[in-house]
Amino acid sequence: MTTLQKIKASSFEIEDEMAKTQKNKATSYHLGQLKAKIAKLRRELINPTGGGGGGGAGLGFDVARTGIASVGFVGFPSVGKSTLMSKLTGTHSEVSEIDFTTLTTVPGTVKVHGAPIQILDLPGIIEGANDGRGRGRQVIAVARTCNLIFIVLDVLKPLGDKKIIESELEGFGIRLNRRPPAILVRKKEKGGIAITNTVPLTNIDHDEIKAILSEYKISNADVAIREPGATADDLVDVVEGNRVYIPALYILNKIDAISIEELDLLYVPSKHPHIKQTSFSFQEYRYKIPHSVPVSSKEWLNIDELIEKMWETLDLVRVYTKPRGLAPDYTQPVVLRRGKCTIEDFCNSIHKEIAKQMKYAIVWGASAKHSRGQKVGLDHVLEDEDVVHISKK
């Protein structure tokens, strides 16, 4: 039995014990220990230390990163990922009705609002991917590094496939459409475990918290919980520290193969649902599956909405340059990521010497206090479509 097989067997035993244990005050400490143990075993699946294969991307999966952000296509074989990729980017990605046509990561680039965005067509995954089936661990390892994940689903069977893919990504430490929980664990030299909370603890108690920390051999720490409805899994994620929080869009492909009546099973009309629709518009529909966009990669239906949703979700910041005495250059924006969009970031994205030579900057736009422009320093945070002039020393 390989190391990975042993880990998987132990994981199943713990999950079975957890399922048989009823949660109450007497068992909360034991359940906390079990949850921590299973998280540690899953960590070994992500980054195995012994035989049975590594956790990295591997040959054919490592690609040179280009553009301001990367979007990874994840889905089962033959759901139309390669067709969508080829039409979006103009990059050839092998298309066939046969499963597993794409065997390596195929990169391409699409330009949206002047920003180059890298698209990665990943091989189709199968159930059990996070345990290594079908090179699934290599595929998911690449997905962990993306800024946005497109989960491509067949519109004829979206819910079951969605659940399986989410489970596979979750098992590899990817948290979709979530933010890191507001939980702080600060280790200290002595004093035991001190727990404070600014919100009611409805899904976890002090015994469970102490049990989880004990399993990680943490006997002295300050724990501050500010996350409403925080769970034991949230605490484990914080202690593990290797989780990635990535936004995802669910691409419901092949809508050309179904009728409007069948689409109604997935979507609820937001305008007059009791009146029969005479003309169809995707914008008039409110989706039963959150963060989803219905498309047809074959017939190129609703792709414009998909591109706009991608842009909104990536939350990029375009900044236009203004040379002294000239009009702003709106043709080639400097594109920054939200959270890394200060004047200093702007300067460094052009040339690292500019920040050193800058005397001050003048900003026009949403981040400026005055319409006539505001004089700012390196720490000023820019907003989308701001205009910047740099004055040198």
Coordinates of C-alpha atoms in Angstrom, one line a residue:
M1 CA 0.0 0.0 0.0
T2 CA 1.4 3.4 -1.0
T3 CA 1.7 6.4 1.3
L4 CA -1.3 8.1 -0.3
Q5 CA -3.4 4.9 -0.1
K6 CA -2.6 4.7 3.7
I7 CA -3.6 8.3 4.1
K8 CA -6.8 7.8 2.3
A9 CA -7.7 4.7 4.3
S10 CA -7.0 6.5 7.6
S11 CA -9.1 9.5 6.4
F12 CA -12.1 7.2 5.6
E13 CA -11.9 5.6 9.1
I14 CA -11.9 9.0 10.8
E15 CA -14.8 10.3 8.6
D16 CA -16.8 7.1 9.5
E17 CA -16.1 7.7 13.2
M18 CA -17.3 11.3 12.9
A19 CA -20.5 10.2 11.2
K20 CA -21.3 7.8 14.0
T21 CA -20.6 10.4 16.8
Q22 CA -23.5 12.5 17.8
K23 CA -22.5 16.1 18.5
N24 CA -23.2 17.4 22.0
K25 CA -21.3 19.0 24.9
A26 CA -19.8 15.7 26.0
T27 CA -18.5 14.8 22.5
S28 CA -17.4 18.2 21.2
Y29 CA -13.8 17.8 22.3
H30 CA -13.5 14.4 20.6
L31 CA -15.1 15.7 17.4
G32 CA -12.7 18.7 17.4
Q33 CA -9.8 16.3 17.6
L34 CA -11.2 14.2 14.7
K35 CA -11.7 17.2 12.5
A36 CA -8.1 18.3 13.1
K37 CA -6.8 14.8 12.4
I38 CA -8.6 14.6 9.1
A39 CA -7.4 18.0 8.1
K40 CA -3.8 16.9 8.8
L41 CA -4.2 13.8 6.7
R42 CA -5.7 15.8 3.8
R43 CA -2.6 18.1 4.0
E44 CA -0.5 15.1 3.2
L45 CA -2.6 14.5 0.1
I46 CA -1.9 18.1 -1.0
N47 CA 1.8 18.0 -0.2
P48 CA 2.9 14.4 0.3
T49 CA 6.3 14.0 1.8
G50 CA 6.9 10.4 0.8
G51 CA 6.2 8.2 -2.2
G52 CA 3.1 8.2 -4.3
G53 CA 3.6 11.4 -6.3
G54 CA 4.3 15.0 -5.6
G55 CA 1.8 17.8 -5.1
G56 CA 3.3 20.1 -7.7
A57 CA 1.9 20.8 -11.2
G58 CA 4.3 18.5 -13.0
L59 CA 5.4 18.1 -16.7
G60 CA 3.0 19.7 -19.1
F61 CA 1.2 21.6 -16.4
D62 CA 3.7 24.4 -15.5
V63 CA 3.2 27.3 -17.8
A64 CA 4.8 30.8 -18.0
R65 CA 2.4 33.3 -16.5
T66 CA 1.5 36.3 -18.6
G67 CA -1.1 39.0 -18.3
I68 CA -2.4 40.8 -15.2
A69 CA -4.5 37.9 -14.0
S70 CA -5.1 34.2 -14.8
V71 CA -8.4 32.3 -15.3
G72 CA -8.4 28.5 -15.1
F73 CA -11.0 26.3 -16.9
V74 CA -12.0 23.4 -14.6
G75 CA -14.6 20.7 -15.5
F76 CA -15.3 17.2 -16.5
P77 CA -14.1 15.9 -19.9
S78 CA -16.1 17.0 -23.0
V79 CA -18.1 19.8 -21.4
G80 CA -16.8 22.3 -24.0
K81 CA -13.8 23.9 -22.2
S82 CA -11.5 23.7 -25.2
T83 CA -14.1 25.1 -27.7
L84 CA -14.7 28.1 -25.3
M85 CA -11.0 28.6 -24.9
S86 CA -10.2 28.5 -28.6
K87 CA -13.0 31.0 -29.4
L88 CA -12.1 33.4 -26.6
T89 CA -8.4 33.6 -27.2
G90 CA -7.8 32.4 -30.7
T91 CA -5.4 29.8 -29.2
H92 CA -5.8 26.2 -30.6
S93 CA -6.8 23.8 -27.9
E94 CA -7.6 20.3 -29.2
V95 CA -11.4 19.9 -29.6
S96 CA -13.1 16.5 -29.9
E97 CA -16.1 14.5 -28.7
I98 CA -13.7 12.0 -27.1
D99 CA -12.9 12.4 -23.4
F100 CA -9.5 13.6 -22.3
T101 CA -8.6 15.3 -25.6
T102 CA -6.7 18.0 -23.6
L103 CA -3.8 16.3 -21.8
T104 CA -1.7 19.3 -20.7
T105 CA -2.3 22.9 -19.7
V106 CA -3.0 25.1 -22.8
P107 CA -2.5 28.8 -22.2
G108 CA -4.0 31.7 -24.2
T109 CA -4.7 35.4 -23.7
V110 CA -7.8 37.5 -24.0
K111 CA -7.8 41.3 -23.8
V112 CA -10.7 42.8 -21.9
H113 CA -11.0 46.6 -21.5
G114 CA -7.3 46.9 -22.4
A115 CA -6.2 44.3 -19.8
P116 CA -4.4 41.1 -21.0
I117 CA -5.9 38.2 -19.1
Q118 CA -4.4 34.7 -19.3
I119 CA -6.8 31.8 -19.9
L120 CA -5.6 28.3 -18.9
D121 CA -7.5 25.3 -20.4
L122 CA -6.9 22.5 -18.0
P123 CA -7.4 18.8 -18.7
G124 CA -10.8 17.4 -17.6
I125 CA -10.9 16.1 -14.1
I126 CA -12.8 13.1 -12.7
E127 CA -14.3 12.1 -9.4
G128 CA -11.4 11.3 -7.0
A129 CA -9.1 13.9 -8.6
N130 CA -7.8 15.3 -5.3
D131 CA -6.7 11.7 -4.5
G132 CA -4.6 11.6 -7.7
R133 CA -7.0 9.9 -10.2
G134 CA -6.6 11.0 -13.8
R135 CA -3.7 13.4 -13.0
G136 CA -6.4 15.3 -11.1
R137 CA -4.0 16.5 -8.4
Q138 CA -1.8 18.2 -11.1
V139 CA -4.8 19.9 -12.6
I140 CA -6.1 21.2 -9.2
A141 CA -2.5 22.3 -8.3
V142 CA -2.6 24.7 -11.3
A143 CA -6.2 25.8 -10.4
R144 CA -4.9 26.8 -6.9
T145 CA -2.6 29.4 -8.5
C146 CA -5.4 31.1 -10.6
N147 CA -7.0 34.4 -9.8
L148 CA -10.4 33.1 -11.0
I149 CA -11.8 29.6 -11.8
F150 CA -14.3 28.9 -14.5
I151 CA -16.1 25.7 -13.5
V152 CA -17.5 24.6 -16.9
L153 CA -20.7 22.4 -16.5
D154 CA -22.9 20.7 -19.0
V155 CA -26.3 22.4 -18.8
L156 CA -28.1 19.1 -19.0
K157 CA -26.6 17.8 -15.7
P158 CA -25.1 20.8 -13.8
L159 CA -26.1 20.2 -10.2
G160 CA -24.5 16.8 -9.7
D161 CA -21.3 17.7 -11.6
K162 CA -21.1 21.0 -9.6
K163 CA -21.3 19.2 -6.3
I164 CA -18.5 16.7 -7.3
I165 CA -16.1 19.4 -8.6
E166 CA -16.6 21.6 -5.6
S167 CA -15.8 18.6 -3.4
E168 CA -12.7 17.8 -5.3
L169 CA -11.4 21.4 -5.1
E170 CA -12.4 21.7 -1.4
G171 CA -10.4 18.5 -0.7
F172 CA -7.3 20.2 -2.2
G173 CA -7.6 23.3 0.0
I174 CA -9.4 25.6 -2.4
R175 CA -12.3 27.6 -1.0
L176 CA -14.6 28.9 -3.7
N177 CA -16.4 32.3 -3.5
R178 CA -15.4 32.7 0.2
R179 CA -13.1 35.0 2.1
P180 CA -10.7 33.9 4.8
P181 CA -12.6 33.6 8.1
A182 CA -12.2 36.4 10.7
I183 CA -10.4 34.2 13.2
L184 CA -7.0 35.0 14.7
V185 CA -4.8 32.4 16.4
R186 CA -1.7 34.0 17.9
K187 CA 0.8 31.6 19.6
K188 CA 2.5 32.6 22.8
E189 CA 5.1 31.2 25.2
K190 CA 2.8 30.6 28.2
G191 CA -0.6 31.3 29.7
G192 CA -2.6 28.5 28.1
I193 CA -5.5 29.0 25.6
A194 CA -7.4 32.3 25.9
I195 CA -10.5 32.6 23.8
T196 CA -12.3 35.8 23.0
N197 CA -15.3 36.3 20.6
T198 CA -17.1 39.4 19.4
V199 CA -19.9 37.3 17.9
P200 CA -22.0 34.4 19.4
L201 CA -20.4 31.0 19.0
T202 CA -23.3 29.1 17.5
N203 CA -21.4 26.3 15.7
I204 CA -18.3 25.7 17.8
D205 CA -17.6 25.8 21.6
H206 CA -14.6 26.3 23.7
D207 CA -13.9 22.6 24.2
E208 CA -13.9 22.0 20.4
I209 CA -11.5 24.9 19.9
K210 CA -9.1 23.6 22.6
A211 CA -9.3 20.1 21.1
I212 CA -8.4 21.3 17.6
L213 CA -5.4 23.3 19.0
S214 CA -4.3 20.4 21.1
E215 CA -4.2 18.2 18.0
Y216 CA -1.8 20.7 16.4
K217 CA 0.2 20.7 19.7
I218 CA -0.7 24.3 20.4
S219 CA -1.1 24.7 24.2
N220 CA -0.5 28.4 24.5
A221 CA -2.3 30.8 22.2
D222 CA -4.8 33.7 22.1
V223 CA -7.8 32.9 19.9
A224 CA -10.0 35.8 18.7
I225 CA -13.2 34.9 16.8
R226 CA -15.0 37.7 14.9
E227 CA -16.5 35.5 12.2
P228 CA -20.3 35.1 12.5
G229 CA -21.3 31.4 12.5
A230 CA -17.7 30.3 12.7
T231 CA -17.3 26.5 12.5
A232 CA -14.6 24.0 13.5
D233 CA -13.7 23.8 9.8
D234 CA -13.0 27.5 9.7
L235 CA -10.7 27.2 12.7
V236 CA -8.9 24.3 11.1
D237 CA -8.4 26.3 7.9
V238 CA -6.9 29.2 9.8
V239 CA -4.5 26.9 11.8
E240 CA -3.5 24.9 8.6
G241 CA -2.7 28.2 6.8
N242 CA -2.5 26.6 3.4
R243 CA -6.0 27.3 2.1
V244 CA -6.5 29.5 -1.0
Y245 CA -9.7 31.6 -1.4
I246 CA -10.5 32.0 -5.1
P247 CA -13.6 33.4 -6.8
A248 CA -15.4 31.1 -9.2
L249 CA -18.0 31.4 -12.0
Y250 CA -20.1 28.5 -13.0
I251 CA -20.3 28.3 -16.8
L252 CA -23.4 26.4 -17.9
N253 CA -22.4 25.4 -21.4
K254 CA -24.4 23.9 -24.3
I255 CA -27.6 25.9 -23.8
D256 CA -28.1 25.6 -27.6
A257 CA -29.0 22.0 -26.9
I258 CA -32.0 22.8 -24.7
S259 CA -35.3 24.7 -25.0
I260 CA -36.3 27.9 -23.1
E261 CA -38.7 25.7 -21.1
E262 CA -35.9 23.5 -20.0
L263 CA -33.8 26.5 -19.1
D264 CA -36.7 27.6 -16.8
L265 CA -35.8 24.6 -14.6
L266 CA -32.5 26.3 -13.8
Y267 CA -33.5 29.9 -14.0
V268 CA -36.4 31.9 -12.7
P269 CA -37.6 34.9 -14.8
S270 CA -37.1 38.1 -12.8
K271 CA -39.7 40.0 -14.8
H272 CA -43.3 38.9 -14.7
P273 CA -42.7 35.1 -14.1
H274 CA -46.4 34.4 -14.5
I275 CA -46.4 35.8 -18.1
K276 CA -45.2 33.6 -20.9
Q277 CA -42.0 35.1 -22.4
T278 CA -42.3 36.1 -26.0
S279 CA -38.7 37.2 -26.5
F280 CA -35.8 35.7 -24.6
S281 CA -33.1 37.7 -22.8
F282 CA -30.6 36.2 -20.4
Q283 CA -30.5 39.5 -18.5
E284 CA -34.2 39.0 -17.6
Y285 CA -33.4 35.8 -15.8
R286 CA -32.3 35.4 -12.2
Y287 CA -30.1 32.3 -11.7
K288 CA -31.0 29.5 -9.3
I289 CA -27.3 28.6 -9.3
P290 CA -25.3 31.5 -7.8
H291 CA -22.4 33.0 -9.7
S292 CA -23.5 31.2 -12.9
V293 CA -23.6 32.3 -16.6
P294 CA -25.4 30.3 -19.3
V295 CA -23.5 30.1 -22.6
S296 CA -23.1 28.2 -25.7
S297 CA -19.4 28.0 -26.8
K298 CA -20.5 26.2 -30.0
E299 CA -23.0 28.9 -31.1
W300 CA -21.3 31.8 -29.3
L301 CA -24.4 32.6 -27.2
N302 CA -24.2 35.0 -24.2
I303 CA -20.4 35.2 -24.3
D304 CA -20.4 39.0 -23.9
E305 CA -22.1 38.6 -20.5
L306 CA -19.5 35.9 -19.5
I307 CA -16.6 38.3 -20.4
E308 CA -18.2 41.1 -18.4
K309 CA -18.8 38.8 -15.4
M310 CA -15.2 37.7 -15.6
W311 CA -14.1 41.4 -15.6
E312 CA -16.3 42.2 -12.6
T313 CA -15.2 39.2 -10.6
L314 CA -11.5 39.8 -11.2
D315 CA -12.0 43.4 -9.9
L316 CA -9.1 44.9 -11.7
V317 CA -8.1 48.6 -11.6
R318 CA -7.3 50.5 -14.8
V319 CA -5.1 53.6 -14.5
Y320 CA -4.4 56.0 -17.3
T321 CA -1.2 57.9 -17.6
K322 CA -1.1 61.7 -18.3
P323 CA 2.2 63.2 -19.6
R324 CA 2.8 66.8 -18.7
G325 CA 0.9 69.2 -21.0
L326 CA -0.8 66.4 -22.9
A327 CA -4.2 64.7 -22.8
P328 CA -4.5 61.3 -20.9
D329 CA -3.6 58.2 -22.9
Y330 CA -6.8 56.1 -22.8
T331 CA -5.5 53.5 -25.3
Q332 CA -3.1 51.6 -23.0
P333 CA -4.1 51.6 -19.3
V334 CA -1.8 50.3 -16.6
V335 CA -3.8 47.5 -15.1
L336 CA -3.4 46.7 -11.3
R337 CA -5.0 44.2 -9.0
R338 CA -7.3 45.4 -6.3
G339 CA -5.4 45.5 -3.0
K340 CA -2.2 46.3 -4.9
C341 CA -3.2 49.5 -6.5
T342 CA -1.3 52.3 -4.8
I343 CA 0.7 55.0 -6.6
E344 CA 3.8 53.0 -5.7
D345 CA 2.3 49.8 -7.3
F346 CA 1.5 51.9 -10.3
C347 CA 5.0 53.2 -10.6
N348 CA 6.6 49.8 -10.1
S349 CA 4.4 48.3 -12.8
I350 CA 5.9 50.7 -15.3
H351 CA 9.5 50.8 -14.0
K352 CA 10.9 50.4 -10.5
E353 CA 13.1 53.5 -10.7
I354 CA 10.0 55.8 -11.2
A355 CA 8.9 55.5 -7.5
K356 CA 12.4 56.5 -6.4
Q357 CA 12.4 59.5 -8.7
M358 CA 8.9 60.7 -7.9
K359 CA 8.4 64.0 -6.2
Y360 CA 4.6 63.7 -6.1
A361 CA 1.7 62.5 -8.2
I362 CA -1.5 64.2 -9.3
V363 CA -4.6 62.0 -9.5
W364 CA -7.9 62.7 -11.3
G365 CA -10.9 60.3 -10.8
A366 CA -12.8 58.4 -8.2
S367 CA -9.9 58.3 -5.7
A368 CA -9.3 62.1 -5.8
K369 CA -10.9 64.5 -3.4
H370 CA -11.2 67.2 -6.0
S371 CA -12.4 67.2 -9.6
R372 CA -9.4 69.5 -10.5
G373 CA -7.0 66.8 -9.3
Q374 CA -5.3 65.9 -6.0
K375 CA -1.6 65.9 -5.2
V376 CA -0.8 62.6 -3.5
G377 CA 2.1 60.4 -2.4
L378 CA 3.2 56.8 -2.9
D379 CA 0.7 55.3 -0.5
H380 CA -2.4 56.8 -2.2
V381 CA -4.9 54.0 -3.2
L382 CA -6.1 54.3 -6.8
E383 CA -9.6 53.4 -8.2
D384 CA -10.7 52.1 -11.5
E385 CA -10.2 54.5 -14.4
D386 CA -8.2 57.1 -12.4
V387 CA -5.8 59.3 -14.4
V388 CA -2.3 59.8 -13.0
H389 CA 0.5 62.3 -13.7
I390 CA 3.9 61.7 -12.1
S391 CA 6.1 64.6 -11.2
K392 CA 9.8 63.7 -10.8
K393 CA 12.3 65.3 -8.5

